[in-house]
Each structure stands twice: as structure tokens, then as C-alpha cells.
PDB file of C-alpha atoms in Angstrom:
ATOM      1  CA  MET A 968      -3.659 -18.746  17.485  1.00  0.00           C
ATOM      2  CA  GLY A 969      -5.229 -15.468  16.363  1.00  0.00           C
ATOM      3  CA  PHE A 970      -5.054 -13.625  13.077  1.00  0.00           C
ATOM      4  CA  ARG A 971      -1.453 -13.499  11.804  1.00  0.00           C
ATOM      5  CA  LEU A 972      -0.303 -10.512   9.781  1.00  0.00           C
ATOM      6  CA  GLY A 973       2.840 -10.379   7.636  1.00  0.00           C
ATOM      7  CA  TRP A 974       4.370  -7.058   6.553  1.00  0.00           C
ATOM      8  CA  PHE A 975       6.441  -6.316   3.428  1.00  0.00           C
ATOM      9  CA  SER A 976       8.233  -2.974   3.039  1.00  0.00           C
ATOM     10  CA  THR A 977      11.273  -1.517   1.334  1.00  0.00           C
ATOM     11  CA  GLY A 978      11.434   0.975   4.206  1.00  0.00           C
ATOM     12  CA  ARG A 979      12.482   3.785   1.928  1.00  0.00           C
ATOM     13  CA  ASP A 980      11.053   6.787   3.790  1.00  0.00           C
ATOM     14  CA  GLU A 981       9.385   8.157   6.910  1.00  0.00           C
ATOM     15  CA  ALA A 982       5.954   7.221   5.515  1.00  0.00           C
ATOM     16  CA  ALA A 983       6.966   3.538   5.527  1.00  0.00           C
ATOM     17  CA  ARG A 984       8.024   3.805   9.162  1.00  0.00           C
ATOM     18  CA  GLU A 985       4.845   5.630  10.158  1.00  0.00           C
ATOM     19  CA  LEU A 986       2.651   2.959   8.544  1.00  0.00           C
ATOM     20  CA  LEU A 987       4.381   0.267  10.566  1.00  0.00           C
ATOM     21  CA  ARG A 988       4.325   2.306  13.793  1.00  0.00           C
ATOM     22  CA  VAL A 989       0.592   3.011  13.564  1.00  0.00           C
ATOM     23  CA  VAL A 990      -0.424  -0.569  12.757  1.00  0.00           C
ATOM     24  CA  TRP A 991       1.853  -1.909  15.515  1.00  0.00           C
ATOM     25  CA  ARG A 992       0.259   0.551  17.964  1.00  0.00           C
ATOM     26  CA  LYS A 993      -3.279  -0.335  16.883  1.00  0.00           C
ATOM     27  CA  ILE A 994      -2.492  -4.015  17.430  1.00  0.00           C
ATOM     28  CA  LYS A 995      -1.091  -3.268  20.896  1.00  0.00           C
ATOM     29  CA  GLU A 996      -4.197  -1.225  21.738  1.00  0.00           C
ATOM     30  CA  GLY A 997      -6.454  -4.089  20.645  1.00  0.00           C
ATOM     31  CA  PHE A 998      -8.073  -2.097  17.838  1.00  0.00           C
ATOM     32  CA  ILE A 999      -6.711  -4.656  15.354  1.00  0.00           C
ATOM     33  CA  PRO A1000      -7.027  -8.105  17.004  1.00  0.00           C
ATOM     34  CA  ALA A1001      -3.987  -9.587  15.288  1.00  0.00           C
ATOM     35  CA  GLN A1002      -0.396 -10.688  15.749  1.00  0.00           C
ATOM     36  CA  LEU A1003       2.302  -9.040  13.612  1.00  0.00           C
ATOM     37  CA  SER A1004       4.140 -12.273  12.805  1.00  0.00           C
ATOM     38  CA  PHE A1005       7.031 -10.891  10.782  1.00  0.00           C
ATOM     39  CA  VAL A1006       8.348  -7.964   8.777  1.00  0.00           C
ATOM     40  CA  PHE A1007      10.170  -8.555   5.485  1.00  0.00           C
ATOM     41  CA  CYS A1008      12.438  -5.953   3.875  1.00  0.00           C
ATOM     42  CA  ASN A1009      14.137  -6.264   0.480  1.00  0.00           C
ATOM     43  CA  ARG A1010      17.105  -4.259   1.740  1.00  0.00           C
ATOM     44  CA  GLU A1011      19.737  -5.286   4.246  1.00  0.00           C
ATOM     45  CA  LYS A1012      21.341  -3.139   6.913  1.00  0.00           C
ATOM     46  CA  GLY A1013      23.978  -0.837   5.460  1.00  0.00           C
ATOM     47  CA  GLU A1014      22.423  -0.433   1.992  1.00  0.00           C
ATOM     48  CA  GLU A1015      20.456   2.793   2.476  1.00  0.00           C
ATOM     49  CA  GLU A1016      20.105   5.269   5.327  1.00  0.00           C
ATOM     50  CA  GLU A1017      16.294   5.265   5.180  1.00  0.00           C
ATOM     51  CA  SER A1018      15.943   1.483   5.156  1.00  0.00           C
ATOM     52  CA  ASP A1019      18.459   1.291   8.019  1.00  0.00           C
ATOM     53  CA  ARG A1020      16.113   3.534  10.005  1.00  0.00           C
ATOM     54  CA  PHE A1021      13.233   1.222   9.129  1.00  0.00           C
ATOM     55  CA  LEU A1022      15.141  -1.867  10.262  1.00  0.00           C
ATOM     56  CA  GLU A1023      16.143  -0.114  13.475  1.00  0.00           C
ATOM     57  CA  LEU A1024      12.463   0.694  14.109  1.00  0.00           C
ATOM     58  CA  CYS A1025      11.590  -2.990  13.657  1.00  0.00           C
ATOM     59  CA  LYS A1026      14.240  -3.855  16.236  1.00  0.00           C
ATOM     60  CA  ARG A1027      12.942  -1.269  18.719  1.00  0.00           C
ATOM     61  CA  LEU A1028       9.388  -2.566  18.345  1.00  0.00           C
ATOM     62  CA  GLY A1029      10.585  -6.117  18.967  1.00  0.00           C
ATOM     63  CA  LEU A1030       9.414  -7.393  15.577  1.00  0.00           C
ATOM     64  CA  PHE A1031      10.815 -10.523  13.952  1.00  0.00           C
ATOM     65  CA  THR A1032      12.464  -9.148  10.822  1.00  0.00           C
ATOM     66  CA  LEU A1033      13.586 -10.946   7.662  1.00  0.00           C
ATOM     67  CA  THR A1034      15.753  -9.362   4.972  1.00  0.00           C
ATOM     68  CA  LEU A1035      16.935 -10.404   1.521  1.00  0.00           C
ATOM     69  CA  SER A1036      18.914  -7.843  -0.456  1.00  0.00           C
ATOM     70  CA  GLU A1037      17.482  -7.446  -3.931  1.00  0.00           C
ATOM     71  CA  ARG A1038      20.742  -5.781  -5.004  1.00  0.00           C
ATOM     72  CA  LYS A1039      22.887  -8.747  -4.026  1.00  0.00           C
ATOM     73  CA  PHE A1040      20.518 -11.428  -5.292  1.00  0.00           C
ATOM     74  CA  LEU A1041      21.643 -12.862  -8.665  1.00  0.00           C
ATOM     75  CA  PRO A1042      22.576  -9.482 -10.228  1.00  0.00           C
ATOM     76  CA  ASP A1043      23.692 -11.082 -13.511  1.00  0.00           C
ATOM     77  CA  LEU A1044      20.305 -12.757 -13.955  1.00  0.00           C
ATOM     78  CA  ARG A1045      18.547  -9.480 -13.174  1.00  0.00           C
ATOM     79  CA  ARG A1046      20.441  -7.753 -15.979  1.00  0.00           C
ATOM     80  CA  ARG A1047      19.691 -10.551 -18.456  1.00  0.00           C
ATOM     81  CA  ASP A1048      16.090 -11.424 -17.631  1.00  0.00           C
ATOM     82  CA  LYS A1049      14.091  -9.338 -15.158  1.00  0.00           C
ATOM     83  CA  GLU A1050      11.079 -11.659 -15.112  1.00  0.00           C
ATOM     84  CA  ALA A1051      13.215 -14.731 -14.418  1.00  0.00           C
ATOM     85  CA  TRP A1052      14.996 -12.772 -11.681  1.00  0.00           C
ATOM     86  CA  ARG A1053      11.685 -11.650 -10.168  1.00  0.00           C
ATOM     87  CA  ALA A1054      10.484 -15.259 -10.035  1.00  0.00           C
ATOM     88  CA  ALA A1055      13.745 -16.506  -8.512  1.00  0.00           C
ATOM     89  CA  TYR A1056      13.913 -13.713  -5.947  1.00  0.00           C
ATOM     90  CA  HIS A1057      10.357 -14.156  -4.734  1.00  0.00           C
ATOM     91  CA  LYS A1058      10.753 -17.935  -4.661  1.00  0.00           C
ATOM     92  CA  GLU A1059      13.474 -17.372  -2.061  1.00  0.00           C
ATOM     93  CA  VAL A1060      11.324 -14.789  -0.247  1.00  0.00           C
ATOM     94  CA  ALA A1061       8.464 -17.303  -0.159  1.00  0.00           C
ATOM     95  CA  ARG A1062      10.792 -19.876   1.392  1.00  0.00           C
ATOM     96  CA  LEU A1063      11.714 -17.381   4.124  1.00  0.00           C
ATOM     97  CA  VAL A1064       8.176 -16.297   5.052  1.00  0.00           C
ATOM     98  CA  GLU A1065       6.224 -19.529   4.511  1.00  0.00           C
ATOM     99  CA  PRO A1066       6.938 -20.961   8.007  1.00  0.00           C
ATOM    100  CA  PHE A1067       5.135 -18.003   9.613  1.00  0.00           C
ATOM    101  CA  GLY A1068       1.784 -18.958   8.088  1.00  0.00           C
ATOM    102  CA  ALA A1069       0.492 -15.406   7.726  1.00  0.00           C
ATOM    103  CA  ASP A1070      -3.248 -15.105   7.144  1.00  0.00           C
ATOM    104  CA  VAL A1071      -2.615 -11.906   5.165  1.00  0.00           C
ATOM    105  CA  ILE A1072       0.550 -10.139   4.015  1.00  0.00           C
ATOM    106  CA  MET A1073       0.331  -6.343   3.766  1.00  0.00           C
ATOM    107  CA  LEU A1074       2.508  -4.652   1.156  1.00  0.00           C
ATOM    108  CA  ALA A1075       3.255  -1.261   2.714  1.00  0.00           C
ATOM    109  CA  GLY A1076       5.733   0.669   0.616  1.00  0.00           C
ATOM    110  CA  TYR A1077       7.174  -2.485  -0.954  1.00  0.00           C
ATOM    111  CA  MET A1078       8.807  -1.221  -4.120  1.00  0.00           C
ATOM    112  CA  LEU A1079       9.168  -4.485  -6.045  1.00  0.00           C
ATOM    113  CA  ILE A1080       6.513  -6.034  -8.267  1.00  0.00           C
ATOM    114  CA  VAL A1081       5.692  -9.402  -6.721  1.00  0.00           C
ATOM    115  CA  SER A1082       6.117 -12.451  -8.963  1.00  0.00           C
ATOM    116  CA  PRO A1083       2.954 -14.144 -10.301  1.00  0.00           C
ATOM    117  CA  GLN A1084       3.866 -17.328  -8.428  1.00  0.00           C
ATOM    118  CA  MET A1085       3.999 -15.515  -5.100  1.00  0.00           C
ATOM    119  CA  CYS A1086       0.721 -13.695  -5.807  1.00  0.00           C
ATOM    120  CA  ARG A1087      -0.933 -17.078  -6.154  1.00  0.00           C
ATOM    121  CA  ALA A1088       0.784 -18.667  -3.146  1.00  0.00           C
ATOM    122  CA  PHE A1089       0.025 -16.032  -0.486  1.00  0.00           C
ATOM    123  CA  PRO A1090      -2.951 -13.774   0.314  1.00  0.00           C
ATOM    124  CA  MET A1091      -1.311 -10.380  -0.202  1.00  0.00           C
ATOM    125  CA  VAL A1092      -2.955  -6.962  -0.118  1.00  0.00           C
ATOM    126  CA  ASN A1093      -1.676  -3.611  -1.305  1.00  0.00           C
ATOM    127  CA  LEU A1094      -2.660   0.019  -0.897  1.00  0.00           C
ATOM    128  CA  HIS A1095      -3.132   1.962  -4.132  1.00  0.00           C
ATOM    129  CA  PRO A1096      -3.711   5.760  -4.152  1.00  0.00           C
ATOM    130  CA  ALA A1097      -6.740   5.819  -6.446  1.00  0.00           C
ATOM    131  CA  LEU A1098     -10.384   4.822  -6.566  1.00  0.00           C
ATOM    132  CA  PRO A1099     -11.353   1.376  -7.901  1.00  0.00           C
ATOM    133  CA  GLY A1100     -11.108   1.558 -11.683  1.00  0.00           C
ATOM    134  CA  GLY A1101      -9.042   4.738 -11.433  1.00  0.00           C
ATOM    135  CA  PRO A1102      -5.514   5.431 -12.675  1.00  0.00           C
ATOM    136  CA  THR A1103      -2.787   2.832 -12.155  1.00  0.00           C
ATOM    137  CA  GLY A1104       0.919   3.381 -11.543  1.00  0.00           C
ATOM    138  CA  SER A1105       2.840   5.298  -8.901  1.00  0.00           C
ATOM    139  CA  TRP A1106       1.142   7.944  -6.766  1.00  0.00           C
ATOM    140  CA  GLN A1107       2.840  10.616  -8.895  1.00  0.00           C
ATOM    141  CA  GLU A1108       1.458   9.097 -12.104  1.00  0.00           C
ATOM    142  CA  VAL A1109      -1.994   8.823 -10.544  1.00  0.00           C
ATOM    143  CA  ILE A1110      -2.101  12.512  -9.588  1.00  0.00           C
ATOM    144  CA  TRP A1111      -0.940  13.714 -13.005  1.00  0.00           C
ATOM    145  CA  LYS A1112      -3.629  11.562 -14.644  1.00  0.00           C
ATOM    146  CA  LEU A1113      -6.278  13.020 -12.316  1.00  0.00           C
ATOM    147  CA  ILE A1114      -5.202  16.555 -13.230  1.00  0.00           C
ATOM    148  CA  SER A1115      -5.089  15.681 -16.931  1.00  0.00           C
ATOM    149  CA  GLU A1116      -8.621  14.263 -16.774  1.00  0.00           C
ATOM    150  CA  GLY A1117      -9.977  17.113 -14.638  1.00  0.00           C
ATOM    151  CA  ALA A1118     -11.276  14.546 -12.157  1.00  0.00           C
ATOM    152  CA  SER A1119     -13.636  15.716  -9.416  1.00  0.00           C
ATOM    153  CA  ARG A1120     -12.895  12.929  -6.910  1.00  0.00           C
ATOM    154  CA  SER A1121     -10.039  10.664  -5.964  1.00  0.00           C
ATOM    155  CA  GLY A1122      -9.512   8.063  -3.286  1.00  0.00           C
ATOM    156  CA  VAL A1123      -7.448   5.302  -1.789  1.00  0.00           C
ATOM    157  CA  MET A1124      -8.110   1.581  -2.038  1.00  0.00           C
ATOM    158  CA  ILE A1125      -6.767  -1.691  -0.705  1.00  0.00           C
ATOM    159  CA  HIS A1126      -6.822  -4.546  -3.173  1.00  0.00           C
ATOM    160  CA  LEU A1127      -5.745  -8.144  -3.450  1.00  0.00           C
ATOM    161  CA  VAL A1128      -2.357  -8.458  -5.151  1.00  0.00           C
ATOM    162  CA  THR A1129      -2.648 -10.299  -8.462  1.00  0.00           C
ATOM    163  CA  GLU A1130      -0.621 -10.628 -11.637  1.00  0.00           C
ATOM    164  CA  GLU A1131      -2.402  -7.563 -13.041  1.00  0.00           C
ATOM    165  CA  LEU A1132      -0.711  -4.523 -11.490  1.00  0.00           C
ATOM    166  CA  ASP A1133      -3.060  -2.387  -9.335  1.00  0.00           C
ATOM    167  CA  ARG A1134      -6.133  -4.217 -10.665  1.00  0.00           C
ATOM    168  CA  GLY A1135      -6.724  -7.025  -8.163  1.00  0.00           C
ATOM    169  CA  PRO A1136     -10.123  -7.485  -6.471  1.00  0.00           C
ATOM    170  CA  VAL A1137     -10.863  -4.540  -4.178  1.00  0.00           C
ATOM    171  CA  LEU A1138     -11.292  -5.084  -0.443  1.00  0.00           C
ATOM    172  CA  THR A1139     -12.007  -1.542   0.713  1.00  0.00           C
ATOM    173  CA  TYR A1140     -11.767   2.045  -0.450  1.00  0.00           C
ATOM    174  CA  CYS A1141     -12.543   5.607   0.534  1.00  0.00           C
ATOM    175  CA  SER A1142     -13.085   8.696  -1.594  1.00  0.00           C
ATOM    176  CA  PHE A1143     -12.684  12.452  -1.257  1.00  0.00           C
ATOM    177  CA  PRO A1144     -13.407  15.514  -3.439  1.00  0.00           C
ATOM    178  CA  ILE A1145     -10.581  17.179  -5.345  1.00  0.00           C
ATOM    179  CA  LYS A1146     -12.721  19.944  -6.836  1.00  0.00           C
ATOM    180  CA  GLY A1147     -14.823  22.707  -5.323  1.00  0.00           C
ATOM    181  CA  GLY A1148     -14.285  24.784  -2.221  1.00  0.00           C
ATOM    182  CA  LYS A1149     -10.699  25.854  -1.635  1.00  0.00           C
ATOM    183  CA  LEU A1150      -9.498  23.736  -4.551  1.00  0.00           C
ATOM    184  CA  SER A1151     -11.403  25.760  -7.165  1.00  0.00           C
ATOM    185  CA  ALA A1152      -8.719  28.456  -7.262  1.00  0.00           C
ATOM    186  CA  LEU A1153      -6.006  25.813  -7.653  1.00  0.00           C
ATOM    187  CA  TRP A1154      -7.761  24.291 -10.659  1.00  0.00           C
ATOM    188  CA  ARG A1155      -8.083  27.737 -12.248  1.00  0.00           C
ATOM    189  CA  GLU A1156      -4.289  28.027 -12.144  1.00  0.00           C
ATOM    190  CA  VAL A1157      -3.962  25.084 -14.552  1.00  0.00           C
ATOM    191  CA  GLU A1158      -6.837  25.948 -16.907  1.00  0.00           C
ATOM    192  CA  GLY A1159      -5.792  25.909 -20.541  1.00  0.00           C
ATOM    193  CA  LYS A1160      -2.467  24.239 -19.790  1.00  0.00           C
ATOM    194  CA  GLY A1161      -1.429  20.732 -20.748  1.00  0.00           C
ATOM    195  CA  VAL A1162      -0.059  18.389 -18.115  1.00  0.00           C
ATOM    196  CA  GLU A1163       3.297  18.078 -19.875  1.00  0.00           C
ATOM    197  CA  GLU A1164       3.687  21.861 -19.842  1.00  0.00           C
ATOM    198  CA  ILE A1165       2.844  21.995 -16.127  1.00  0.00           C
ATOM    199  CA  ARG A1166       5.237  19.154 -15.325  1.00  0.00           C
ATOM    200  CA  ARG A1167       8.010  20.885 -17.236  1.00  0.00           C
ATOM    201  CA  GLU A1168       7.489  24.338 -15.723  1.00  0.00           C
ATOM    202  CA  VAL A1169       6.382  23.606 -12.148  1.00  0.00           C
ATOM    203  CA  GLY A1170       6.506  19.859 -11.601  1.00  0.00           C
ATOM    204  CA  GLU A1171       5.491  18.433  -8.248  1.00  0.00           C
ATOM    205  CA  ASP A1172       5.748  21.885  -6.646  1.00  0.00           C
ATOM    206  CA  LEU A1173       2.348  22.633  -8.181  1.00  0.00           C
ATOM    207  CA  LEU A1174       0.079  23.431  -5.228  1.00  0.00           C
ATOM    208  CA  LEU A1175      -2.843  21.472  -6.700  1.00  0.00           C
ATOM    209  CA  PHE A1176      -0.575  18.424  -7.040  1.00  0.00           C
ATOM    210  CA  ARG A1177       0.592  18.755  -3.430  1.00  0.00           C
ATOM    211  CA  VAL A1178      -2.909  19.211  -2.004  1.00  0.00           C
ATOM    212  CA  ILE A1179      -4.258  16.136  -3.824  1.00  0.00           C
ATOM    213  CA  ARG A1180      -1.320  14.138  -2.470  1.00  0.00           C
ATOM    214  CA  GLU A1181      -1.858  15.383   1.097  1.00  0.00           C
ATOM    215  CA  GLU A1182      -5.573  14.563   1.010  1.00  0.00           C
ATOM    216  CA  GLY A1183      -4.800  11.002  -0.069  1.00  0.00           C
ATOM    217  CA  VAL A1184      -1.920  10.393   2.327  1.00  0.00           C
ATOM    218  CA  LYS A1185      -3.848  11.392   5.429  1.00  0.00           C
ATOM    219  CA  ARG A1186      -6.515   8.789   4.605  1.00  0.00           C
ATOM    220  CA  GLU A1187      -4.084   5.925   3.997  1.00  0.00           C
ATOM    221  CA  LEU A1188      -3.422   5.073   7.644  1.00  0.00           C
ATOM    222  CA  PRO A1189      -7.091   5.005   8.724  1.00  0.00           C
ATOM    223  CA  LEU A1190      -8.032   2.894   5.692  1.00  0.00           C
ATOM    224  CA  ILE A1191      -5.250   0.378   6.365  1.00  0.00           C
ATOM    225  CA  ALA A1192      -6.108   0.117  10.070  1.00  0.00           C
ATOM    226  CA  LEU A1193      -9.842  -0.263   9.424  1.00  0.00           C
ATOM    227  CA  THR A1194      -9.281  -2.846   6.687  1.00  0.00           C
ATOM    228  CA  LEU A1195      -6.918  -4.948   8.795  1.00  0.00           C
ATOM    229  CA  LYS A1196      -9.415  -4.757  11.673  1.00  0.00           C
ATOM    230  CA  THR A1197     -12.186  -6.011   9.350  1.00  0.00           C
ATOM    231  CA  LEU A1198      -9.994  -8.918   8.197  1.00  0.00           C
ATOM    232  CA  ALA A1199      -8.764  -9.804  11.687  1.00  0.00           C
ATOM    233  CA  GLU A1200     -12.324  -9.864  13.049  1.00  0.00           C
ATOM    234  CA  GLY A1201     -13.375 -12.272  10.293  1.00  0.00           C
ATOM    235  CA  ARG A1202     -15.861  -9.860   8.728  1.00  0.00           C
ATOM    236  CA  MET A1203     -13.952 -10.202   5.457  1.00  0.00           C
ATOM    237  CA  LYS A1204     -11.965 -13.162   4.132  1.00  0.00           C
ATOM    238  CA  LEU A1205      -9.569 -13.801   1.265  1.00  0.00           C
ATOM    239  CA  LYS A1206      -9.857 -17.176  -0.410  1.00  0.00           C
ATOM    240  CA  GLU A1207      -8.450 -18.450  -3.719  1.00  0.00           C
ATOM    241  CA  GLY A1208      -8.074 -14.982  -5.189  1.00  0.00           C
ATOM    242  CA  ARG A1209     -11.522 -13.818  -4.103  1.00  0.00           C
ATOM    243  CA  VAL A1210     -12.770 -11.351  -1.498  1.00  0.00           C
ATOM    244  CA  LEU A1211     -15.586 -12.737   0.660  1.00  0.00           C
ATOM    245  CA  ASP A1212     -17.680 -11.426   3.530  1.00  0.00           C
ATOM    246  CA  GLY A1213     -17.819 -13.161   6.902  1.00  0.00           C
ATOM    247  CA  GLU A1214     -20.480 -15.563   5.604  1.00  0.00           C
ATOM    248  CA  GLY A1215     -18.404 -16.574   2.595  1.00  0.00           C
ATOM    249  CA  ARG A1216     -20.318 -14.494   0.036  1.00  0.00           C
ATOM    250  CA  PRO A1217     -18.390 -12.559  -2.641  1.00  0.00           C
ATOM    251  CA  VAL A1218     -18.066  -8.823  -2.020  1.00  0.00           C
ATOM    252  CA  SER A1219     -16.760  -6.129  -4.305  1.00  0.00           C
ATOM    253  CA  GLY A1220     -15.118  -3.221  -2.555  1.00  0.00           C
ATOM    254  CA  ILE A1221     -16.547  -1.973   0.746  1.00  0.00           C
ATOM    255  CA  ASP A1222     -16.823   1.813   0.867  1.00  0.00           C
ATOM    256  CA  LEU A1223     -15.288   2.932   4.179  1.00  0.00           C
ATOM    257  CA  THR A1224     -15.419   6.666   3.443  1.00  0.00           C
ATOM    258  CA  GLU A1225     -17.617   7.491   6.451  1.00  0.00           C
ATOM    259  CA  GLU A1226     -15.469   5.415   8.817  1.00  0.00           C
ATOM    260  CA  VAL A1227     -12.238   6.943   7.487  1.00  0.00           C
ATOM    261  CA  GLU A1228     -13.571  10.497   7.835  1.00  0.00           C
ATOM    262  CA  ARG A1229     -14.712   9.724  11.375  1.00  0.00           C
ATOM    263  CA  ALA A1230     -11.263   8.332  12.197  1.00  0.00           C
ATOM    264  CA  LEU A1231      -9.665  11.526  10.880  1.00  0.00           C
ATOM    265  CA  ARG A1232     -11.912  13.660  13.067  1.00  0.00           C
ATOM    266  CA  GLU A1233     -11.112  11.517  16.106  1.00  0.00           C
ATOM    267  CA  GLY A1234      -7.382  11.483  15.387  1.00  0.00           C
ATOM    268  CA  LEU A1235      -6.722   7.812  14.579  1.00  0.00           C
TER     269      LEU A1235
END
């Protein structure tokens, strides 16, 4: 049996569907030599229009799909003790997905924080919209921090999921400039202004904010596809919370910037 990939998603928007579509296509084309063993969604059919679209996509692609509604799962416990609920919920999720024996589980728009127990039990990887060592949090929080710091570069990384949010060992990353060229004029628009003032007056409609987001988003798909290809071909391995190369030696974040930029030019 070849490399088995598991897929976790809340399926909350078009981006979540596009991630799944592209990876499914790249597997079918042979670019990623893997089998998409299952898809797990923390919403059931009928809960949200967007997640219904996601589940319908899974059906059309012929993917084995598992669901467990977070909303319906022990709601009283969730109100009383979120950490206990998180552990109980993911214990049940683990029971559902364990028989599939996935070599790696990709979190792709999965909006729950995974329990520590599940982090330790399964090799799980996540995409984070920042460079290694960069800002943590949601993509919105990351961009505001970049603007606040006047950062000159940003990036996207894929890391091992651990108990420390967005700080697990890095598998791969790519970087891109967010200053200079056409962006210089956009930075001048925010000179002398604090981030809180900008957020209050303009918010996410700020052109600089939108451009940084667009530059990151368009690199996410190539980075995911290239990383999964590297894992499926055995050129990178995950073992006991560590990232290793094909020979079993520890590695710390492979820079795939050149490969990602080439993929963008070639229309991955």
C-alpha cells in the first residue's frame, strides 16, 4: 500500500474546497504519489451552507468522508470546561480515523485546536500563513502584526502540529517580499499611523492588507502540493514529533521558495 493521506477540514469557505480539489487532482495526475484515504469534517450536513458545499464536493470526488458535529458533541461539557471537551471530542475523532492508518493527516482549514493527546497520537501537519518564527494566530492577526512591525518579508509554512499553537517543527516554507516595488506606495499610506487606528478606520479593506493576503494565498496551494509530494516520495519523514530527511537525519525547515515560484509561473 502506498502513502496514505488523511484530510481534516471544517469546509467553511471556497478556499477549503479549492485546497481539496487541487490536492485530489494532483494525486490523480500522479504528481503526489499518494492515496487520499479519508476526509474528516467537524460539521455535519445541514449545519452550514458552506460546509454542505464542502461535503457535496467530497461526495462528487468519491472520497470516503467522516463527520462528527462539534456543535452536537457534549455541549454542556463544552460550556463548563473547554479543554476537557476538546480532549473528549478528539478522542472520538481519533477512534473514527484510526482504522485508516494515515501516514500523515493534513489540517486544511480545520478550525478547531487539536487536543494534545491527538497531536501525540497522529502525524498531523498544518499550514500557517507566516515565516518560521514569525507571527502566530489567524491569518488576519498575522497580517496586522506584519504591518505593525513594518516587516519586509512574509511567507507561508507547513509545520508539524504540536501542543504549542503554530510553533511545531517546520517541514517546509516559502517567502516573498512585502516591501519595495508596487508595495512602496501602499506602505506610505500607513506611515505615521498606528495599527489600531487603521483597523478602526479602514479595517481589512486596507489595500496593503489585501495585497499581503493575496500574495500569501496564491502560494499556499503550491507549497501544500510540493510538501505532500516530498512526504509521499519518502524524501521527508515524520517520526516521534521530529522532521527527518529520507535518510533519517533531522532537518529544520526546507526552503521551497524557488520551487513555489516556479509552480506559480507554470500554473500549478
